Short mmCIF file of C-alpha atoms in Angstrom, two decimals:
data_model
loop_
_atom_site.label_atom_id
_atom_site.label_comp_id
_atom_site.label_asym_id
_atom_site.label_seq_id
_atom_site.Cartn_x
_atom_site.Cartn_y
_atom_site.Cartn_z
CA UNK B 1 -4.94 8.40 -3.78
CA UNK B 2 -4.11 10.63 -1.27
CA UNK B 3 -0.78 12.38 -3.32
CA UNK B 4 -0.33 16.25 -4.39
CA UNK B 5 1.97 15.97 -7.70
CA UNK B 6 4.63 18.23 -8.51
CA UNK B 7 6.05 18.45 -11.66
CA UNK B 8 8.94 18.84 -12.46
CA UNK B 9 11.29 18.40 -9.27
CA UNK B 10 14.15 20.27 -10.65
CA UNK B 11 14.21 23.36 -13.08
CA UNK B 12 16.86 25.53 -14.16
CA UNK B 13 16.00 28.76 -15.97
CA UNK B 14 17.48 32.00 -16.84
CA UNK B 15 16.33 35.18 -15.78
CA UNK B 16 14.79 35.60 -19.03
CA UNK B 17 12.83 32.35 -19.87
CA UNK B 18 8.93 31.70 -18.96
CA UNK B 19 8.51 28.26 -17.40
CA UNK B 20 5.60 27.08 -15.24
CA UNK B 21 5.43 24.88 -12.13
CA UNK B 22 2.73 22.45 -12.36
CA UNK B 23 0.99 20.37 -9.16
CA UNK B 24 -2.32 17.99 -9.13
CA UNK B 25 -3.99 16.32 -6.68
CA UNK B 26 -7.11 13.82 -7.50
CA UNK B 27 -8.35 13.80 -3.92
CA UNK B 28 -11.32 16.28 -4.38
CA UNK B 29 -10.06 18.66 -2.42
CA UNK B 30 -11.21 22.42 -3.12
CA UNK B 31 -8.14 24.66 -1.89
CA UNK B 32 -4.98 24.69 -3.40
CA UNK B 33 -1.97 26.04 -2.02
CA UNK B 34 1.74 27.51 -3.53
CA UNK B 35 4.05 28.15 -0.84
CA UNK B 36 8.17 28.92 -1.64
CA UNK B 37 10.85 27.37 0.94
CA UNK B 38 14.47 28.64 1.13
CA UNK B 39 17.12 26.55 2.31
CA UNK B 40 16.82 25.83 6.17
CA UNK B 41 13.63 28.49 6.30
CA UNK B 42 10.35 27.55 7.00
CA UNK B 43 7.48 27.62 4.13
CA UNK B 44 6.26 30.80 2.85
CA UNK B 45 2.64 31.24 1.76
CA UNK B 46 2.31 32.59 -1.78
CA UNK B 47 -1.03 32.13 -2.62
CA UNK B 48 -4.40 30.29 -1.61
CA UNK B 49 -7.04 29.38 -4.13
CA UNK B 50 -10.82 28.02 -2.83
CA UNK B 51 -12.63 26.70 -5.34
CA UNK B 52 -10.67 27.61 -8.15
CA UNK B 53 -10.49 31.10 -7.60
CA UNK B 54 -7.52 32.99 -6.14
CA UNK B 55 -8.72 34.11 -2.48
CA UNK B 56 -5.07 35.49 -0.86
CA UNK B 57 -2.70 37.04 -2.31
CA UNK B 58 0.64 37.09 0.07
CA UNK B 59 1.91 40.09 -1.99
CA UNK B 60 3.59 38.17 -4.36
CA UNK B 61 5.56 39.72 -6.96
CA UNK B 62 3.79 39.69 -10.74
CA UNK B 63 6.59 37.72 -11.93
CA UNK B 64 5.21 34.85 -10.36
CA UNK B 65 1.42 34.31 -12.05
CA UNK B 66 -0.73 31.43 -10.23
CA UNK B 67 -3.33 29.72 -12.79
CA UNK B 68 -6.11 27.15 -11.24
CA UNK B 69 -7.83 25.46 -14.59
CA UNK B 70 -9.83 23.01 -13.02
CA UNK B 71 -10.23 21.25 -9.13
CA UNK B 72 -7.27 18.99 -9.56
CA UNK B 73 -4.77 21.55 -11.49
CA UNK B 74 -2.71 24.52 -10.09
CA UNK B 75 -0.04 25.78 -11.83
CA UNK B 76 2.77 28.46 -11.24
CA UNK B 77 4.06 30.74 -14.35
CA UNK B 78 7.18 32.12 -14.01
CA UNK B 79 8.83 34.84 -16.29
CA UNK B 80 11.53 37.21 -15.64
CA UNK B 81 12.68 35.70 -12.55
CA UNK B 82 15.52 36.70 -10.41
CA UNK B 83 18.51 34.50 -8.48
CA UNK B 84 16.94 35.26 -5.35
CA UNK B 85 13.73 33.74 -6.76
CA UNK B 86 15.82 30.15 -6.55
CA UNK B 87 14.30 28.18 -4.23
CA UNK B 88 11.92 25.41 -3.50
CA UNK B 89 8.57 25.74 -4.26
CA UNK B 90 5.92 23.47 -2.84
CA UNK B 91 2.42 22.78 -3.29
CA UNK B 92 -0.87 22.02 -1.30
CA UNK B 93 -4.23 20.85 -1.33
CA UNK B 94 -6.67 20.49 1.49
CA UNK B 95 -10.65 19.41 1.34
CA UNK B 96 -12.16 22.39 1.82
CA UNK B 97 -11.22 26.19 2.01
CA UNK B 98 -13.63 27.41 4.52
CA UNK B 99 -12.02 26.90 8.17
CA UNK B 100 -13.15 24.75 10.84
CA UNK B 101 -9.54 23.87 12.22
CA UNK B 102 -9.35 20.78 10.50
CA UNK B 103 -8.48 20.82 6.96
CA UNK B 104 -4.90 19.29 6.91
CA UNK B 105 -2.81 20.08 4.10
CA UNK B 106 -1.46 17.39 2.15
CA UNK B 107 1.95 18.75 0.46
CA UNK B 108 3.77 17.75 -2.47
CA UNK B 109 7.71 17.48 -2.36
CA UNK B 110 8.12 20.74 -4.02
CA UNK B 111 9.79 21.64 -7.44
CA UNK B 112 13.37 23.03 -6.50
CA UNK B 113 13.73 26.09 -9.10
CA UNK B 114 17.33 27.58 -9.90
CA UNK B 115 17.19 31.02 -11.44
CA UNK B 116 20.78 31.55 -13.23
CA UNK M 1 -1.09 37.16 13.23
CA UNK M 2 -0.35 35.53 16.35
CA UNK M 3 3.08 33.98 16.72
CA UNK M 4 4.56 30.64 17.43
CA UNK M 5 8.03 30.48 19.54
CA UNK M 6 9.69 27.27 19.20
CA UNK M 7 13.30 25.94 19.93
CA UNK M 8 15.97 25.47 17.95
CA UNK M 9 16.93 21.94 17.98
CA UNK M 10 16.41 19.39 20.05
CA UNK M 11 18.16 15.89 20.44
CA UNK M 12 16.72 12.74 21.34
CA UNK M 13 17.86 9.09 21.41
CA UNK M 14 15.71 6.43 19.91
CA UNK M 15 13.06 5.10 21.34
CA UNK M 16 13.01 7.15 24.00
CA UNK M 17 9.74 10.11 24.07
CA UNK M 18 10.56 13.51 22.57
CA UNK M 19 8.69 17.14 23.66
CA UNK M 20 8.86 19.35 21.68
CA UNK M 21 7.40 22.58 23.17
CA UNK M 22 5.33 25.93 21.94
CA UNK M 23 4.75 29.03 23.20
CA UNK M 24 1.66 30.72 21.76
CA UNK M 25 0.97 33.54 23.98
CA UNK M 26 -1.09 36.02 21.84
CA UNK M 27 -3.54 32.94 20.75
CA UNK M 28 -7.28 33.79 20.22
CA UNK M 29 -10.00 31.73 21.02
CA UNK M 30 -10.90 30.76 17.71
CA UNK M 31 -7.32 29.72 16.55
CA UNK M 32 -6.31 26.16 16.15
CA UNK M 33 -2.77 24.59 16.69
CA UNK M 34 -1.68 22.72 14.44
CA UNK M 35 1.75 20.67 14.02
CA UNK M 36 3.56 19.65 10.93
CA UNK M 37 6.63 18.03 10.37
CA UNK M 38 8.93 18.26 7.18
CA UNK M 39 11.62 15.25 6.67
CA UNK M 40 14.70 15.57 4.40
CA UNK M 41 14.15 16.27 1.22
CA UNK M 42 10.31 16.23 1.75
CA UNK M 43 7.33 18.48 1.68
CA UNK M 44 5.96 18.88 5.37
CA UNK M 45 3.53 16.55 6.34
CA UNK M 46 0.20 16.88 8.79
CA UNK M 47 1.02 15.55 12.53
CA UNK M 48 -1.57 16.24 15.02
CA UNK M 49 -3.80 19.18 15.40
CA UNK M 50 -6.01 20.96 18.41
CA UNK M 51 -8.63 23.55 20.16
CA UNK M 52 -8.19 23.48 23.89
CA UNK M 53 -8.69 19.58 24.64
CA UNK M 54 -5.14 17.07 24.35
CA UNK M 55 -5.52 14.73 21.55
CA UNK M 56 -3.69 11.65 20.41
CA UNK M 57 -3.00 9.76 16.80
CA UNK M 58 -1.09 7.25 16.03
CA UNK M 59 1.78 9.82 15.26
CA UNK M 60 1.69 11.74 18.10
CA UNK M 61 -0.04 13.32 21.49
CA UNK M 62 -0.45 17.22 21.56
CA UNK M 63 -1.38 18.35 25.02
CA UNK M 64 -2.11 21.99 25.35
CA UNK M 65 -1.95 24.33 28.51
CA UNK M 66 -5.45 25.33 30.38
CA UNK M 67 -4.62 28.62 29.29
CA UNK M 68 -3.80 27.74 25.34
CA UNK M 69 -0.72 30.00 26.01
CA UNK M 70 1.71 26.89 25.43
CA UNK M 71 1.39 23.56 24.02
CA UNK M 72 3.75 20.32 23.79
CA UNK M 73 3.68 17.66 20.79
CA UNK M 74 4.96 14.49 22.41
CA UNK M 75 6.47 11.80 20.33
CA UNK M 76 6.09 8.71 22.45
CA UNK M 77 8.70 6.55 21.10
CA UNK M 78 11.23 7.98 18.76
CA UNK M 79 12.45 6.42 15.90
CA UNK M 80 15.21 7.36 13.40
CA UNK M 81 12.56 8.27 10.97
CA UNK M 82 11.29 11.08 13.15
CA UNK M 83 14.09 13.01 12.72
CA UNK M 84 12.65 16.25 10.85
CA UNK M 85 11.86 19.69 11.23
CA UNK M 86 8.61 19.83 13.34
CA UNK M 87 6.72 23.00 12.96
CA UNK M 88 4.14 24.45 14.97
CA UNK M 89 1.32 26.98 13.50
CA UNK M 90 -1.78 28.79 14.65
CA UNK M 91 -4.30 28.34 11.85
CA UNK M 92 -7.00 31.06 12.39
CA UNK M 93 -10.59 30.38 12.12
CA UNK M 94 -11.20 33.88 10.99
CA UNK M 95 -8.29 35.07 7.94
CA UNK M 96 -9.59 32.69 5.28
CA UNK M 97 -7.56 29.57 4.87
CA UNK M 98 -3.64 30.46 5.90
CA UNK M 99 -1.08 28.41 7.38
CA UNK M 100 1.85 30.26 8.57
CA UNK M 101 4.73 28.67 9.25
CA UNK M 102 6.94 29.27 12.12
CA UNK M 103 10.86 29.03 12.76
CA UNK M 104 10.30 24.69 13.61
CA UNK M 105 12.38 22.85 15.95
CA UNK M 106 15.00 20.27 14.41
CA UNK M 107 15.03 16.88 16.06
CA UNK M 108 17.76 14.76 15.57
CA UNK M 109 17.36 11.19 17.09
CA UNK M 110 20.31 9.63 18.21
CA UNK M 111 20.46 5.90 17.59
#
């Protein structure tokens, strides 16, 4: 099994609802990534977490609150969100969070969030 | 951070070979290149990665410059299914486990 999940693909939310973004991965691996995508942009990093514990922080704003329960779980809370906020948000895993080069990152195909 | 430069676009008909270049001209020693490459409707995907040595997989070749200032990703026969956005990203060794995403080069293959 060599998948990241992402659940769900599509939300719609107003700017006053709490929702959460949820991803898994069963591969072992021990980093976990959240990055956001706008349209025709390239991936921003939003946060890393190495073995369950949140390790960068790319000075994301509190609205969005990253959660890592277990190995295989990473989830994304959202409250208060904005329209600009609307965008797609993808998840990673890779095998292990200390650097060597290596490490690919195996992506999910992202949750695409509309803030209304 | 050291930066990535990268083209635009880039066209390509099929089966023909596709470089795609980089220009990494601040690169430290200890940072690794990496390519990814994000299809339609897709979360990017791992393509080929490298120190100083060229390397080939069955997706691609990277060759890099003697002076790790530039490197090319080489697509040896391209195929309508390569079209994507290809991205290409110093990973370094030393700030923890980020991988920052450049501006990417579109490739559209021309049947």
């Amino acid at each position: 099994d060599t998948e990241v999940t992402q659940t769900p693909k599509h939300l719609v939310m107003g700017m006053t609802n709490k929702k959460s973004l949820k991803c898994e991965q069963h591969m072992g691996h021990r980093a976990m990534y959240w990055y956001k995508q706008k349209a025709k942009k390239p991936p921003e990093l939003m946060f890393v977490y190495s073995y369950e514990k949140l390790s960068i922080n790319e000075s994301v704003p509190s609205r969005f609150s990253p959660e890592c329960p277990n190995s295989s779980l990473l989830n994304l809370h959202l409250h208060a969100l904005q329209p600009e906020d609307s965008a797609l948000y993808l998840c990673a895993s890779s095998q292990k969070p200390q650097f060597g080069g290596t490490g690919e990152l195996f992506f999910g195909e992202g949750s695409r969030l509309t803030v209304l | 951070d050291a930066k990535t430069t990268q083209p635009n676009s880039m066209e390509s008909n099929e089966e023909e070979p596709v470089h795609l270049p980089c220009n990494h001209s601040t690169i430290s020693g200890t940072d690794y290149i990496h390519w990814y490459r994000q299809l339609p409707s897709q979360g990017p995907e791992y393509v080929i990665h490298g120190l100083t040595s060229n390397v080939n997989n069955r997706m691609a070749s990277l060759a890099i410059a003697e002076d790790r200032k530039s490197s090319t990703l080489i697509l040896h026969r391209a195929t309508l299914r390569d079209a994507a956005v290809y991205y290409c990203i110093l990973r370094f060794s030393a700030a923890g486990n980020k991988l920052t995403f450049g501006g990417g080069t579109r490739v559209l293959v021309k049947p």
